[in-house]
Amino acid sequence: MASGKTSMSGICVNEQCVAIFNHIKTKSAYKWVTYKVNDAGNEVIVDQLGAGDSTYDQFVGIMPENNCRYAVYDYAYLNADTNQTVHKLVFVHWAPESSTTKNKMMYASTKDFLKSYLDGLGAELQATDFKELSEPEMRERVHQAITRK
């Protein structure tokens, strides 16, 4: 467990979550990672990894319809002004409407705790349905993060 600490809801973060995030940040072997709270409800663990050549549609396609997830997506954005590709690590909080209230509350109360271990996030996207998780929404979040700085 990362530093042996737990969130206010009693959930800890598995060290592998941070290690995979740092791997995505420094290498391009993975395009994204999803995290979930384990079945015991006491630890955030790595759920799935996307290969470096995986697509955004593949990322969206693995999100469960009835359960929450966290994710980090390495989004490549072409800046029209400079014609340069910019990479931003986007934190995604997936909380579908069809998820149970208990599940949504558990994920919401642990989100900032998990994010505190992930140094280098460039933007955040919260989604409750697949439309909010669309690639144009992701692009808009990244664009906002770039122009805000």
Coordinates of C-alpha atoms in Angstrom, one line a residue:
M1 CA 0.0 0.0 0.0
A2 CA 1.2 3.5 -0.8
S3 CA 2.7 4.9 2.3
G4 CA 0.3 2.8 4.5
K5 CA -2.3 5.6 4.5
T6 CA -6.0 5.4 4.0
S7 CA -8.6 7.8 2.8
M8 CA -11.3 9.2 5.1
S9 CA -13.5 6.4 3.8
G10 CA -10.9 3.8 4.9
I11 CA -9.7 2.9 1.4
C12 CA -5.9 2.7 0.6
V13 CA -4.1 2.9 -2.7
N14 CA -2.1 -0.1 -3.9
E15 CA 1.5 0.8 -4.8
Q16 CA 1.1 -0.8 -8.2
C17 CA -1.4 2.1 -9.0
V18 CA 1.4 4.6 -8.6
A19 CA 4.0 2.5 -10.3
I20 CA 1.9 2.1 -13.4
F21 CA 1.0 5.8 -13.4
N22 CA 4.7 6.7 -13.3
H23 CA 5.4 4.2 -16.1
I24 CA 2.8 5.9 -18.3
K25 CA 4.2 9.3 -17.4
T26 CA 7.8 8.4 -18.4
K27 CA 7.5 5.7 -21.0
S28 CA 4.9 5.0 -23.8
A29 CA 4.3 1.3 -23.2
Y30 CA 0.8 2.0 -22.0
K31 CA -1.8 4.6 -23.3
W32 CA -4.1 4.3 -20.3
V33 CA -4.8 2.6 -17.0
T34 CA -8.1 2.0 -15.2
Y35 CA -8.3 1.6 -11.4
K36 CA -11.1 0.2 -9.3
V37 CA -11.9 -0.4 -5.7
N38 CA -11.3 -4.0 -4.9
D39 CA -14.2 -6.4 -4.0
A40 CA -13.4 -6.0 -0.2
G41 CA -14.0 -2.2 -0.6
N42 CA -10.7 -1.3 1.1
E43 CA -8.1 -0.7 -1.6
V44 CA -7.8 1.0 -5.0
I45 CA -6.1 -1.5 -7.4
V46 CA -5.1 -1.5 -11.1
D47 CA -8.0 -2.8 -13.2
Q48 CA -6.9 -2.8 -16.9
L49 CA -4.1 -1.4 -19.0
G50 CA -4.2 -0.1 -22.6
A51 CA -1.3 -0.9 -24.9
G52 CA 0.7 2.1 -26.2
D53 CA -1.1 1.8 -29.6
S54 CA -4.6 1.4 -28.3
T55 CA -7.3 3.8 -29.4
Y56 CA -9.6 6.1 -27.5
D57 CA -12.6 4.0 -28.6
Q58 CA -10.9 1.0 -27.0
F59 CA -10.5 2.9 -23.8
V60 CA -14.1 4.0 -23.7
G61 CA -15.2 0.5 -24.6
I62 CA -13.8 -1.1 -21.5
M63 CA -15.6 1.2 -19.1
P64 CA -18.3 -0.7 -17.3
E65 CA -21.9 0.4 -17.8
N66 CA -22.9 -0.1 -14.1
N67 CA -19.7 0.4 -12.1
C68 CA -17.5 3.4 -11.3
R69 CA -13.8 3.5 -12.3
Y70 CA -10.9 5.9 -12.2
A71 CA -8.5 6.1 -15.1
V72 CA -5.5 8.0 -16.4
Y73 CA -5.3 8.5 -20.2
D74 CA -2.2 9.8 -22.0
Y75 CA -4.0 12.2 -24.4
A76 CA -2.0 13.4 -27.5
Y77 CA -3.3 16.8 -28.6
L78 CA -2.3 18.6 -31.7
N79 CA -2.0 22.3 -30.9
A80 CA -3.3 24.2 -34.0
D81 CA -1.3 27.4 -33.1
T82 CA 2.1 25.7 -32.8
N83 CA 1.4 22.6 -34.9
Q84 CA 3.0 20.6 -32.1
T85 CA 1.7 17.5 -30.4
V86 CA 1.2 18.0 -26.7
H87 CA 0.7 15.0 -24.3
K88 CA -1.5 15.5 -21.2
L89 CA -2.2 12.9 -18.5
V90 CA -5.9 13.2 -17.9
F91 CA -7.5 11.8 -14.8
V92 CA -10.9 10.3 -15.5
H93 CA -13.6 9.8 -12.9
W94 CA -16.2 7.5 -14.4
A95 CA -19.4 7.3 -12.4
P96 CA -22.3 6.1 -14.6
E97 CA -25.8 7.0 -13.5
S98 CA -26.7 3.3 -13.4
S99 CA -24.1 2.6 -10.7
T100 CA -25.4 2.2 -7.2
T101 CA -25.4 5.3 -4.9
K102 CA -23.1 3.5 -2.5
N103 CA -20.6 2.8 -5.3
K104 CA -20.7 6.4 -6.5
M105 CA -20.2 7.8 -3.0
M106 CA -17.3 5.5 -2.3
Y107 CA -15.5 6.5 -5.6
A108 CA -16.3 10.2 -5.0
S109 CA -14.9 10.2 -1.5
T110 CA -11.7 8.4 -2.6
K111 CA -11.0 10.4 -5.8
D112 CA -8.9 13.2 -4.3
F113 CA -7.0 10.7 -2.1
L114 CA -5.9 8.7 -5.2
K115 CA -5.1 11.8 -7.2
S116 CA -2.8 13.0 -4.4
Y117 CA -0.5 10.0 -5.3
L118 CA -0.5 10.8 -9.1
D119 CA 1.9 13.6 -9.6
G120 CA 1.8 15.2 -13.0
L121 CA -1.8 15.1 -14.0
G122 CA -2.6 17.7 -16.6
A123 CA -6.4 17.7 -16.7
E124 CA -9.5 16.0 -15.3
L125 CA -12.6 14.6 -16.9
Q126 CA -15.7 13.5 -14.9
A127 CA -18.2 11.5 -16.8
T128 CA -21.6 10.0 -15.9
D129 CA -22.4 8.7 -19.4
F130 CA -20.6 7.7 -22.6
K131 CA -21.4 11.1 -24.2
E132 CA -19.5 12.9 -21.5
L133 CA -16.6 10.4 -22.0
S134 CA -16.5 11.1 -25.7
E135 CA -13.2 12.1 -27.5
P136 CA -14.4 15.7 -28.1
E137 CA -15.0 16.1 -24.4
M138 CA -11.5 14.8 -23.6
R139 CA -10.0 17.1 -26.2
E140 CA -11.9 20.1 -24.7
R141 CA -10.6 19.3 -21.2
V142 CA -7.1 19.1 -22.4
H143 CA -7.5 22.3 -24.4
Q144 CA -8.8 24.1 -21.3
A145 CA -5.9 22.8 -19.3
I146 CA -3.4 24.1 -22.0
T147 CA -5.0 27.5 -22.4
R148 CA -5.4 28.0 -18.6
K149 CA -1.7 27.9 -18.1

